[in-house]
Coordinates of C-alpha atoms and ligand atoms in Angstrom, one line a residue:
Chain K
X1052 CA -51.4 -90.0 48.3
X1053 CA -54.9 -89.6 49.2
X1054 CA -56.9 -90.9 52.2
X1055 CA -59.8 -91.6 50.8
X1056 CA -61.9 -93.9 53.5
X1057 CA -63.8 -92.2 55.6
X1058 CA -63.8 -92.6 58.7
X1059 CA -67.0 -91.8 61.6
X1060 CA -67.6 -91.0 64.7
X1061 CA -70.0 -89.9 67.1
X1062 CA -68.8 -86.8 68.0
X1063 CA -65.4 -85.2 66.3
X1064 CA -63.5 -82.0 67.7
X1065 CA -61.5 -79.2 66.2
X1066 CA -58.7 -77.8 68.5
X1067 CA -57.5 -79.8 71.7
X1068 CA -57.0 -76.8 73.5
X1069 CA -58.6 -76.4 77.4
X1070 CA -62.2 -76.5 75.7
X1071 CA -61.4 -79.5 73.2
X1072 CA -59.8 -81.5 75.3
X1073 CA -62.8 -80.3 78.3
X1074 CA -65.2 -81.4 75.6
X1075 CA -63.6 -84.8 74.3
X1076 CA -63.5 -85.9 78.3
X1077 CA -66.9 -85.5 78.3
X1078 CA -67.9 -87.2 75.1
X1079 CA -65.9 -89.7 75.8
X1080 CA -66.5 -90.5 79.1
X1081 CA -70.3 -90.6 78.3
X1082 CA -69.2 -93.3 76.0
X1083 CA -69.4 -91.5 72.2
X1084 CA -66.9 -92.5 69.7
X1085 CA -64.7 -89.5 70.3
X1086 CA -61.9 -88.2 67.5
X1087 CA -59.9 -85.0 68.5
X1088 CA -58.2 -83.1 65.8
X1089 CA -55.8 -80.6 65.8
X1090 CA -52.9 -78.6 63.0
X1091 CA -50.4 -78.8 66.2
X1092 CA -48.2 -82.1 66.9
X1093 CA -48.8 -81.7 70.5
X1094 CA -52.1 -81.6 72.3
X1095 CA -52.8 -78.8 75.5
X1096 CA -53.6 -75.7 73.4
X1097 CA -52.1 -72.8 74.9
X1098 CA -52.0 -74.6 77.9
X1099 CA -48.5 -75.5 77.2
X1100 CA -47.5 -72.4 77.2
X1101 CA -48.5 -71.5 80.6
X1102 CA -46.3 -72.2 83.5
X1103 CA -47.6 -69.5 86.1
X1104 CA -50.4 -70.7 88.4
X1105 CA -53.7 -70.6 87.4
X1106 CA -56.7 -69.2 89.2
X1107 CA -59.8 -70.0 89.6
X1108 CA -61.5 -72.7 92.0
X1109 CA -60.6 -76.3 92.5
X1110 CA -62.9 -77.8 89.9
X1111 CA -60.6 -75.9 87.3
X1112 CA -57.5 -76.9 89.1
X1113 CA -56.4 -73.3 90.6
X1114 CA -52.9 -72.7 91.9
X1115 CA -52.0 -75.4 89.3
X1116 CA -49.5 -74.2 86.7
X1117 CA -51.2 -74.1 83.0
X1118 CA -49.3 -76.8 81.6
X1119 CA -49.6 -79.2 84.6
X1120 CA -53.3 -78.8 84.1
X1121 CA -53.0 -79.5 80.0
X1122 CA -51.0 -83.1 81.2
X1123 CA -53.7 -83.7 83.5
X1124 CA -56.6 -83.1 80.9
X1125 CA -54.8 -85.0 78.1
X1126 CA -54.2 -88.0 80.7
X1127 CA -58.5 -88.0 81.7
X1128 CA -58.8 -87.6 77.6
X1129 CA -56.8 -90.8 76.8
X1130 CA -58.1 -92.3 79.9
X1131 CA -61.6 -92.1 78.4
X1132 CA -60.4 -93.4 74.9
X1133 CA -60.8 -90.3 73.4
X1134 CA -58.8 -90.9 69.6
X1135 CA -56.1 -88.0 68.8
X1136 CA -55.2 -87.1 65.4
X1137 CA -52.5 -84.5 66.0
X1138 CA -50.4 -82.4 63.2
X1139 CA -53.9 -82.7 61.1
X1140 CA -55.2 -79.1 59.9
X1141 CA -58.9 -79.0 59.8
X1142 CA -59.8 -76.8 56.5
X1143 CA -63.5 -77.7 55.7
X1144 CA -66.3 -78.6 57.2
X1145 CA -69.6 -79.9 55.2
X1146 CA -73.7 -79.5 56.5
X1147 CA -73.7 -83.4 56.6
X1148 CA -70.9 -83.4 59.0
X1149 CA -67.8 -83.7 57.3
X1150 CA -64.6 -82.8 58.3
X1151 CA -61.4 -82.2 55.9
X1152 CA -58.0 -81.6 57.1
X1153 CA -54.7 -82.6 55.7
X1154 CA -51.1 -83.7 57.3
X1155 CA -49.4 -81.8 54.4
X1156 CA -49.2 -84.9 52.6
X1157 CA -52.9 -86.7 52.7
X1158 CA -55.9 -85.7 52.6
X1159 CA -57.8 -86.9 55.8
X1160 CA -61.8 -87.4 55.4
X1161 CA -64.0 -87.7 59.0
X1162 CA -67.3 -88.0 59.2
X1163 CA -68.9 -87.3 62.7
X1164 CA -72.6 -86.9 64.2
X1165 CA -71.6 -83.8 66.0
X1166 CA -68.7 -81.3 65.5
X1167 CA -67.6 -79.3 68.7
X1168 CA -65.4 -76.5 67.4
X1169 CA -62.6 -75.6 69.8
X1170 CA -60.8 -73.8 67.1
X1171 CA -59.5 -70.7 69.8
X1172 CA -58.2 -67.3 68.9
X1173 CA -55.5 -65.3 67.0
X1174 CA -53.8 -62.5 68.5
X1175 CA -54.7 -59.3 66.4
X1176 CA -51.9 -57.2 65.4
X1177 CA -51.5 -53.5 65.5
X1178 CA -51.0 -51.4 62.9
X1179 CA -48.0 -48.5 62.6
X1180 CA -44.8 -47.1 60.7
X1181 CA -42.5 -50.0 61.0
X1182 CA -44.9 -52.9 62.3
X1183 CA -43.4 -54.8 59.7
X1184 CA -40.0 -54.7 60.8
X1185 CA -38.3 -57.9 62.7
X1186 CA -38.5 -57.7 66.2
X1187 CA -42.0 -56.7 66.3
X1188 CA -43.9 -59.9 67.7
X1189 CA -46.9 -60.7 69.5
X1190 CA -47.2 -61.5 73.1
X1191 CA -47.8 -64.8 72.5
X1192 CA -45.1 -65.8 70.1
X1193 CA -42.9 -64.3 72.2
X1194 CA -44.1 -66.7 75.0
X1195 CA -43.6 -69.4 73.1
X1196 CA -40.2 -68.7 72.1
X1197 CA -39.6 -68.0 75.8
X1198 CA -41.3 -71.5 77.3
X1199 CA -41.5 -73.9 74.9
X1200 CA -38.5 -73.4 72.4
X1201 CA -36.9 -72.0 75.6
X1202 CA -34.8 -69.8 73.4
X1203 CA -35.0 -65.2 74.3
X1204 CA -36.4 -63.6 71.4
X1205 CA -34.8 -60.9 71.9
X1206 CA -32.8 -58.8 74.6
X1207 CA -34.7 -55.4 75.7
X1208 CA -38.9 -55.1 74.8
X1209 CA -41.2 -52.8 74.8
X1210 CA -44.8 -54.4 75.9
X1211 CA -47.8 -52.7 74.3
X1212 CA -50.5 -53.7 76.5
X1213 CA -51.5 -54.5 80.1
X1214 CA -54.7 -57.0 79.7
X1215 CA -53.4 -60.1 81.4
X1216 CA -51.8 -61.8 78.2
X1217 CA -49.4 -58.7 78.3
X1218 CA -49.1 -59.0 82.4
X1219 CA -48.1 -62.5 82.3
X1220 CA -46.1 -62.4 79.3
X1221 CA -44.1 -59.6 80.8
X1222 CA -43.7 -61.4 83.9
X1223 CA -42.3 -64.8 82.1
X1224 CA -40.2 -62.7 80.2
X1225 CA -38.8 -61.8 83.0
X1226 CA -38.2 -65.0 84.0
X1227 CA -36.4 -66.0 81.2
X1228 CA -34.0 -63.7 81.9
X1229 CA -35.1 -60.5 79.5
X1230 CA -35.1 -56.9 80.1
X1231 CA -38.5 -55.5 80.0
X1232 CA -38.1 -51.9 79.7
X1233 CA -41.8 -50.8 80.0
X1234 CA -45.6 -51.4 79.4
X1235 CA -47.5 -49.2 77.5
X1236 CA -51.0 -49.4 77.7
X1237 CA -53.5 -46.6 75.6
X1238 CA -56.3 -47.1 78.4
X1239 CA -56.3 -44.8 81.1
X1240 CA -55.5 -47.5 83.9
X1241 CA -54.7 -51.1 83.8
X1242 CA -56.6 -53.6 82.0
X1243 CA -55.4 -56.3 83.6
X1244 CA -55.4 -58.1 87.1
X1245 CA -54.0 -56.2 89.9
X1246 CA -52.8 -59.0 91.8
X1247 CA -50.7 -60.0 88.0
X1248 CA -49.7 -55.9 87.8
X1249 CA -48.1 -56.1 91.4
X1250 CA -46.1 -59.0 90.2
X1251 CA -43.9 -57.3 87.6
X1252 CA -44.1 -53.8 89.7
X1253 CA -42.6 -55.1 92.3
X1254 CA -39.7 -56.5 90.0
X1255 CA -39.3 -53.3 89.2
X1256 CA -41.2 -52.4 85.7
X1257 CA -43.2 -49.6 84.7
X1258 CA -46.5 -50.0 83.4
X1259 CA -47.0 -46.6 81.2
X1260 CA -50.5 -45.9 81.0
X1261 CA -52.4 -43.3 78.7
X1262 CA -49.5 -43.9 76.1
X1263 CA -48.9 -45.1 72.7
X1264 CA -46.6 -46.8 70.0
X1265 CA -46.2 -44.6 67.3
X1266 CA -44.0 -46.0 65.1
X1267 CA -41.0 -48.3 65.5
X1268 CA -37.7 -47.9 63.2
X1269 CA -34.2 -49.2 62.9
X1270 CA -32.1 -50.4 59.8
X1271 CA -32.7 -54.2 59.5
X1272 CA -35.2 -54.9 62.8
X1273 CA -36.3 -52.9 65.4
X1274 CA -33.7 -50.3 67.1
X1275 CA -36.1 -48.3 68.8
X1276 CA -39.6 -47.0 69.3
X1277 CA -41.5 -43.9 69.3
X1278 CA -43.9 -43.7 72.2
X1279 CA -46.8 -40.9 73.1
X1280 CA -49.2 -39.9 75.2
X1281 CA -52.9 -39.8 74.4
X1282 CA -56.2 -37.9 75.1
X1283 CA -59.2 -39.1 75.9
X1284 CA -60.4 -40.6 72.4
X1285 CA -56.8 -42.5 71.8
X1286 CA -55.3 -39.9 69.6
X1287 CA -51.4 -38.9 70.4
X1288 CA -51.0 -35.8 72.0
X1289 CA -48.2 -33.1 70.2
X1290 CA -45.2 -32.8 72.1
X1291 CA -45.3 -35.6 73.9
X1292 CA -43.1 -38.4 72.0
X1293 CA -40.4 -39.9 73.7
X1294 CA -37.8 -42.5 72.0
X1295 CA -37.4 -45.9 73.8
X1296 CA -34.7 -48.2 72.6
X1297 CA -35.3 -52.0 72.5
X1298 CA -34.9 -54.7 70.0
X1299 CA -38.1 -55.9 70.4
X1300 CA -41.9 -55.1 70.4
X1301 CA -44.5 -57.8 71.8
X1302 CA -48.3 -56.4 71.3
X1303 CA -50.2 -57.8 73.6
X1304 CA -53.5 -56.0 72.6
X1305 CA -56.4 -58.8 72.5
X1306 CA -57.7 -61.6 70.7
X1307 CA -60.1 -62.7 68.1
X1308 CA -62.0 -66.0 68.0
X1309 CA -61.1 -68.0 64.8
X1310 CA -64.0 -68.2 63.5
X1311 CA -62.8 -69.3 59.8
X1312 CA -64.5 -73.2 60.2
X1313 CA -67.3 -72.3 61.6
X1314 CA -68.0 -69.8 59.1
X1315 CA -67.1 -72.7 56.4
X1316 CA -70.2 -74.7 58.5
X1317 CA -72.6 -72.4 57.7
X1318 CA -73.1 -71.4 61.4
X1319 CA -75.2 -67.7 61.6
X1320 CA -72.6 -65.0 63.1
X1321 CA -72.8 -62.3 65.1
X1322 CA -70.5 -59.6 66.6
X1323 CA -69.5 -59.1 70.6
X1324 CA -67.5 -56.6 71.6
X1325 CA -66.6 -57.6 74.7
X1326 CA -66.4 -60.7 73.6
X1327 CA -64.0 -60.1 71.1
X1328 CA -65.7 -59.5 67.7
X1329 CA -67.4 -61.5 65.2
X1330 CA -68.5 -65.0 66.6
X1331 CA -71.0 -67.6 66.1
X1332 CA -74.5 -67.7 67.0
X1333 CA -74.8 -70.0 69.9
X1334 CA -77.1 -71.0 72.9
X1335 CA -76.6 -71.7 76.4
X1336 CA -76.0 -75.7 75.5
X1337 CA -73.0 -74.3 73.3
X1338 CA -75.2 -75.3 70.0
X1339 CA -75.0 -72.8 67.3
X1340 CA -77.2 -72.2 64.6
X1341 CA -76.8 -75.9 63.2
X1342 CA -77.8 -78.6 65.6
X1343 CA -74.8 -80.9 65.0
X1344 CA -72.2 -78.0 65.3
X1345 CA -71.4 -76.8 68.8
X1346 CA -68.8 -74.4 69.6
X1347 CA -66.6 -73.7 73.0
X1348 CA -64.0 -71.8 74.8
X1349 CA -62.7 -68.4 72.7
X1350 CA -64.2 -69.4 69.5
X1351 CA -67.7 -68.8 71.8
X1352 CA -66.3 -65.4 73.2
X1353 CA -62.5 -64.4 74.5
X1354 CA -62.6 -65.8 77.9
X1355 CA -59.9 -67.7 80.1
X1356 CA -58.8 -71.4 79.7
X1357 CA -60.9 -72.2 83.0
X1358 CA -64.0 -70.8 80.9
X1359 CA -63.6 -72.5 78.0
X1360 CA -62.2 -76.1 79.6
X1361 CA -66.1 -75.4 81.4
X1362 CA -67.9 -74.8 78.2
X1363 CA -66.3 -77.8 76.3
X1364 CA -67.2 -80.2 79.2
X1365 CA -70.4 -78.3 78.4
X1366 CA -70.5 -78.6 75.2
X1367 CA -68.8 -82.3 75.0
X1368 CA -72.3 -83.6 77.7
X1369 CA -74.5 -81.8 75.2
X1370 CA -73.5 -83.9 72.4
X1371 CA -73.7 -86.9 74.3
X1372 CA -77.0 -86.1 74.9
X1373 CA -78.4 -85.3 71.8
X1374 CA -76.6 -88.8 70.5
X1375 CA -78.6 -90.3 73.3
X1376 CA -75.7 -91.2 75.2
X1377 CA -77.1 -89.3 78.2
X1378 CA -80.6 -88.8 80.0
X1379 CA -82.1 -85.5 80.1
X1380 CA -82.1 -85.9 83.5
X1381 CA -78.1 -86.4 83.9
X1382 CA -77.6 -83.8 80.9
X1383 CA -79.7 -81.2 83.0
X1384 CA -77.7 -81.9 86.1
X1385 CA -74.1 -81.8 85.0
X1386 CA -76.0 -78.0 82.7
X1387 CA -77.0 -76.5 86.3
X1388 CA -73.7 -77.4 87.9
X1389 CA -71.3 -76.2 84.9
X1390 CA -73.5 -73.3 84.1
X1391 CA -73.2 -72.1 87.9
X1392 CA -69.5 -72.6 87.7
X1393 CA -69.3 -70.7 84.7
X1394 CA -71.4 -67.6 86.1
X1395 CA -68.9 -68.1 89.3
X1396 CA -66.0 -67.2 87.2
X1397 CA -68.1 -64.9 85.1
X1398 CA -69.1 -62.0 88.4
X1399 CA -67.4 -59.4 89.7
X1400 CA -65.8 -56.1 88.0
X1401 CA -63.8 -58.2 85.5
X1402 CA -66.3 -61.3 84.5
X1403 CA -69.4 -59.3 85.1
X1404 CA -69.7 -57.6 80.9
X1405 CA -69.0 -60.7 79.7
X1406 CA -72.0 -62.4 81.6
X1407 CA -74.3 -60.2 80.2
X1408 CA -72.4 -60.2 76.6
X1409 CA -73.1 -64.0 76.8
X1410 CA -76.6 -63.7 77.8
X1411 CA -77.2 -61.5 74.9
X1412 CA -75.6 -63.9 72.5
X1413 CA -78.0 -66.6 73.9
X1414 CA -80.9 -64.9 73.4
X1415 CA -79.6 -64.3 69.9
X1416 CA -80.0 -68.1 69.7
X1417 CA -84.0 -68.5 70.6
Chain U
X1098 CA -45.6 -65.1 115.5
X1099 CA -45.7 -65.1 111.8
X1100 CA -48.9 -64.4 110.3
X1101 CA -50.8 -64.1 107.5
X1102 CA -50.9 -60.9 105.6
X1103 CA -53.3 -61.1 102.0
X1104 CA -53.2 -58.1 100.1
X1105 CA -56.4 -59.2 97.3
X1106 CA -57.8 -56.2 96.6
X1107 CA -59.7 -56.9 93.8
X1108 CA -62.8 -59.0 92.8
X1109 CA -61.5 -62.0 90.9
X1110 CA -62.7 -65.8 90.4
X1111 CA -60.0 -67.2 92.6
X1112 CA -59.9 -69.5 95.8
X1113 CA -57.0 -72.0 95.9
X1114 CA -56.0 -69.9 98.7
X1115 CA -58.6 -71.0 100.8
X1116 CA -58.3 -74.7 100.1
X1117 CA -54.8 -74.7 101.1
X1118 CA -55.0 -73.4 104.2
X1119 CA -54.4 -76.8 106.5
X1120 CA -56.5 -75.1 109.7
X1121 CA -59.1 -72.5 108.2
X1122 CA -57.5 -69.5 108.6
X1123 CA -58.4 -68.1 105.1
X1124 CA -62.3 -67.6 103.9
X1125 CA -64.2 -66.0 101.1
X1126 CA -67.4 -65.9 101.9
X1127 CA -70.1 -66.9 99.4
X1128 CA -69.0 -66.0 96.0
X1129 CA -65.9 -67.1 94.7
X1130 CA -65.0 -63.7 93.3
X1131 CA -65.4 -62.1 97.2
X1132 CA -62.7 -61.0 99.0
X1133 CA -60.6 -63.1 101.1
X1134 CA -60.2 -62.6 104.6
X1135 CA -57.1 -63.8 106.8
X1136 CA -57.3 -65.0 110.4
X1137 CA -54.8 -64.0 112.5
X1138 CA -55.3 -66.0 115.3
X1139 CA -56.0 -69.2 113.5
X1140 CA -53.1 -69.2 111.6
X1141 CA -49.8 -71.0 112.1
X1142 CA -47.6 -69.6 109.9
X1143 CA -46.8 -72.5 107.7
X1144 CA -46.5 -70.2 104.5
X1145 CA -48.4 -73.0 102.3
X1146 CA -50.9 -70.1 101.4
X1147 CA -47.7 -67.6 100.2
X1148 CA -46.4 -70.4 97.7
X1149 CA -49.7 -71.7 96.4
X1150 CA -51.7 -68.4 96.0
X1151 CA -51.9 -67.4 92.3
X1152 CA -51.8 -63.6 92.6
X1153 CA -48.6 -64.1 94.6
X1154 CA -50.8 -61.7 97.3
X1155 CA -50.4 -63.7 100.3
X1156 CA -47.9 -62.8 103.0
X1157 CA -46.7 -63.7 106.3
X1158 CA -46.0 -60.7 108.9
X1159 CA -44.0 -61.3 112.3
X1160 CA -44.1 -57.7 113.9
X1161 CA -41.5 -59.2 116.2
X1162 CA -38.9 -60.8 114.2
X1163 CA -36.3 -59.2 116.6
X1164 CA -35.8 -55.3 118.3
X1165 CA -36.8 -52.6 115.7
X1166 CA -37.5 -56.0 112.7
X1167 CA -39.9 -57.5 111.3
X1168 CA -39.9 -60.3 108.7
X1169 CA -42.1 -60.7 105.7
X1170 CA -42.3 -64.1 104.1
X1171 CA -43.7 -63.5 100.0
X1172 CA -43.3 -65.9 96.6
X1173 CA -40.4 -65.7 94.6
X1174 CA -40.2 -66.9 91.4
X1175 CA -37.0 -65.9 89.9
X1176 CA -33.5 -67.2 89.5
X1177 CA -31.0 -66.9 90.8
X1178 CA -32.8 -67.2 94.3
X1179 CA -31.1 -64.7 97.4
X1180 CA -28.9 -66.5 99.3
X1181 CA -29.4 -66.0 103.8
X1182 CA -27.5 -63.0 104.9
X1183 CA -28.2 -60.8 101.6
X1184 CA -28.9 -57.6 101.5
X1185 CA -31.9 -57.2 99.4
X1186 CA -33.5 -54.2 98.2
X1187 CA -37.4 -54.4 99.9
X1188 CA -39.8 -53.3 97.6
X1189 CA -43.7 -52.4 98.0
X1190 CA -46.8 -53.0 95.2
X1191 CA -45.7 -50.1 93.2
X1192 CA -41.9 -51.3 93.0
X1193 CA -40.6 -48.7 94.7
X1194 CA -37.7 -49.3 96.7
X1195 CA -38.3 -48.9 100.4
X1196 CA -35.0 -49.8 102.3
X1197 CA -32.4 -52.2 103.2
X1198 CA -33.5 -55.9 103.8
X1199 CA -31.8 -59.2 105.4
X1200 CA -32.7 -62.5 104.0
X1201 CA -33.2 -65.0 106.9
X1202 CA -34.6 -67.8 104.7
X1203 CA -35.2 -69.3 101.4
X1204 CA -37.9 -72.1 101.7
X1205 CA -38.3 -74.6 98.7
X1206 CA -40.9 -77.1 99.0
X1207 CA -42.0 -79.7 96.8
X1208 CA -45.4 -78.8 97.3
X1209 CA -44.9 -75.3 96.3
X1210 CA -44.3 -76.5 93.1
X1211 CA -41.3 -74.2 92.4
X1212 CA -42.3 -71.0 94.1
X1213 CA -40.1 -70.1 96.4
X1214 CA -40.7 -68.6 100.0
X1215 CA -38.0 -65.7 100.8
X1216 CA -38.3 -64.7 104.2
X1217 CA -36.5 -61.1 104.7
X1218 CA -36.1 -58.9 108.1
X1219 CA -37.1 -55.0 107.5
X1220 CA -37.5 -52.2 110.1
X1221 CA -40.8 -52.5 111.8
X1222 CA -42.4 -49.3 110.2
X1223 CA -42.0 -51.2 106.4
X1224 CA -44.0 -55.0 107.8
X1225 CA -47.1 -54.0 106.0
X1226 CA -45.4 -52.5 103.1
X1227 CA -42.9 -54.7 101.9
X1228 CA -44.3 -57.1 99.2
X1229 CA -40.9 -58.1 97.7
X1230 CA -37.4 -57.4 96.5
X1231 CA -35.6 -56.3 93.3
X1232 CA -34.8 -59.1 91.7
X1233 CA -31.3 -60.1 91.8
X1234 CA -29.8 -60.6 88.5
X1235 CA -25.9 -60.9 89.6
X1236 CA -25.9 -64.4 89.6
X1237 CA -21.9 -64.4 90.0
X1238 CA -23.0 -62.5 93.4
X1239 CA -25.4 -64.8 94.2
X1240 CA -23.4 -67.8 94.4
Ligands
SF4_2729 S1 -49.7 -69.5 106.6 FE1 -50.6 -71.6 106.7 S2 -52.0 -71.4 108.5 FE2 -51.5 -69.3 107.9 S3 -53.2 -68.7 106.5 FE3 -51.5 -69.5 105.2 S4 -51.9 -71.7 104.9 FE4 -53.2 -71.0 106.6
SF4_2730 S1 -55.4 -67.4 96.1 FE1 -54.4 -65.4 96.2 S2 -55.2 -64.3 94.4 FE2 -56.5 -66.1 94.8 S3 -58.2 -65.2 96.1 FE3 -56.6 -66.1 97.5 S4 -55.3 -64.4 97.9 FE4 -56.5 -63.8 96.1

């Protein structure tokens, strides 16, 4: 069966993670016609999946626990009549501002003035003898088997990787109950938080620096791992593998913005390290390289949920704005005070590169 | 007197310590990712900071718990909690074990939103060092 009506709106937007949903309050709440899509039946992003306490200020609801915060955000969304459309996967989008997505059984048509793309991250994966094998996960699917299906994916892991996804996954594995046998981490010192690295040290796991996975093995899943030390350009030093055995492997070793839709818009790319790769052109009003197309939270750069629940408000004004929903004056007011909030969160050692990463990437856009 | 103890060493976007403190005591001056500073002589002791504090890096100290003790008050977010009159293994930030503790209280408050407060007595010399405990994971023991 095919849904063939279109429907419009004045602003549609892809992903109802912390950015979406930041942007459709915003929309919304400025009055547009507002139509939220996402592939999941549940709203929140990866919010959901988040039940240690946030940080941040009070404007992005720190010492909150994640999902708390996702409740809160939905509530404002529905609040400000903001229409969900949930289980629908978004797989085209058109120059004239048309959205496709399907719910496995129709196909579902939109047509909106301006597209915010919240579409997020994937986790990349890591490449070695036996990466294949069952029990090798990411960090993030094994925190959703740990707090939302509530089920232990496994009894004793190996953690590759101390940014703060591996920190706090570690840490709610622990939680739940599993043995954690050791992070390893290739850098020289930890990526992550210190404050988030004290938490599992004191529990009484090792975070392994300088060392690598070098292959993982076993007869029908993973049995055990091969770990190594490595010089200073990454490669495994001779003589100094040791065996750990676990049944299971959770990479925790970044994330890439999913880029996939906007690519299908047409919207000019361009690559970021520190941000995370390949991503798309956009200014410091989260437009890209087409007008109608903005883009927010780790689609525009790998940042944290408080970032990118900033840059959708951002981006969700902006719109409203452009439909003429908002003054220039009120738009320019509510720029300066998110803008500042986002350079808050964006100084010091850790939020510093990706400030000027960001600034680069803007003047990309001129 | 209990008091607080923050052990934030690092630059990071983070303040809900601050606006949970009920009389002032804690402060980051100017930008958010500053340290924060602990006042000693404003404090009460209330532990709201230790429960709501993110980085789980805020502590209360009492030098004179009793002859030769101290107590320590940190977060605790595992379960099964320590029951009063344990013996607890005190560890510092590195997770190594430091010696012998005493719980004298498990505080749960609604408005900690399921962080738990252990206090635990220590000799004197550890106060500063202590920063939690080995988790227990008997939970037959703990009941
Ligand atoms: S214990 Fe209470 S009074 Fe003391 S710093 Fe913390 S919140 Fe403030
Ligand atoms: S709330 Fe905790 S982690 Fe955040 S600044 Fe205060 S002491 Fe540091």
């Amino acid at each position: 069966m095919s849904d063939s009506g279109e429907k419009s709106y004045d602003v549609i937007i892809v992903g109802a993670g912390p950015a979406g949903l930041g942007a459709a309050i915003e929309s919304g709440k400025a009055g547009a016609r507002t139509l939220l899509l996402d592939e999941n039946q549940k709203p929140g992003g990866q919010l959901f999946k988040q039940i240690h306490k946030f940080f941040g200020s009070k404007e992005h609801f720190a010492g909150m626990r994640g999902f708390l915060i996702g409740e809160k955000l939905l509530e404002e969304a529905v609040k400000h009549n903001v229409e969900f459309r949930l289980g629908a996967r978004v797989w085209g989008l058109y120059p004239d501002g048309c959205v496709t997505a399907t719910d496995e059984e129709n196909s579902l048509n939109f047509k909106g003035k301006k597209i915010i793309l919240a579409t997020g991250a994937s986790e990349n994966a890591l490449s070695f003898p036996g990466c294949t094998l069952p029990g090798v996960i990411t960090a993030g699917a094994a925190q959703t088997f740990v707090n939302v299906q509530h089920v232990l994916p496994g009894k004793d892991f190996v953690v590759v990787g101390s940014g703060n996804v591996g920190l706090i996954v570690t840490y709610q594995l622990l939680q739940a109950g599993a043995n954690v046998i050791k992070i390893i981490e290739a850098a020289p010192k930890i990526s992550g938080y210190g404050v988030h690295a004290a938490k599992i040290r004191r529990a009484g796991i090792q975070i392994l620096t300088g060392h690598t996975i070098i292959s993982a093995s076993g007869r029908d899943q993973v049995e055990r791992v091969i770990i190594a030390k490595v010089d200073e350009n990454f490669n495994p030093i001779e003589g100094t593998q040791q065996t750990i055995l676990c049944d299971t492997v959770a990479l925790a070793v970044g994330l890439s913005p999913r880029i996939e839709l906007a690519g299908a818009g047409g919207c000019e790319m361009t690559y970021s390290k520190t941000l995370g790769g390949v991503l798309p052109v956009h200014d410091d009003n989260m437009e890209t390289s087409f007008e109608h197309i903005l883009i927010a939270g780790d689609l525009s750069g790998i940042e944290e949920a408080s970032t990118a629940l900033d840059e959708g408000r951002l981006a969700g004004c902006r719109a409203a704005y452009r439909l003429g929903l908002m003054t220039l004056e009120d738009y320019t007011s509510k720029k300066v005070m998110i803008l500042n909030r986002l350079a808050e969160l964006r100084c010091g050692p850790f939020g510093n590169k990706r400030m000027l990463a960001k600034e680069e990437i803007w003047k990309k856009a001129v | 007197m209990r008091k607080i103890f923050i052990d934030c060493p690092e630059q990071i976007p983070c303040n809900p310590c601050v606006h949970i403190c009920p009389v002032g005591a804690i402060t980051i001056e100017g930008s958010i990712t500053n340290l924060p500073k602990g006042n000693k002589e404003l404090c009460t002791g209330c532990g709201l900071c230790v429960a709501a504090c993110p980085g789980q890096a805020c502590f209360l100290v009492d030098t004179e718990f009793k002859e030769g003790f101290a107590s320590v008050d940190f977060p605790y977010e595992f379960l099964p909690l320590p029951t009063v009159g344990m013996t607890v293994k005190a560890r510092d930030n590195e997770g190594q074990t430091l010696t012998d503790g005493t719980v004298e209280a498990v505080i749960q408050r609604e408005s900690s939103h399921q962080t738990a407060i252990i206090r635990i007595s220590v000799p004197t010399k550890y106060a500063y060092l202590v920063r939690g405990i080995k988790p227990i994971t008997d939970f037959v023991k703990a009941l």
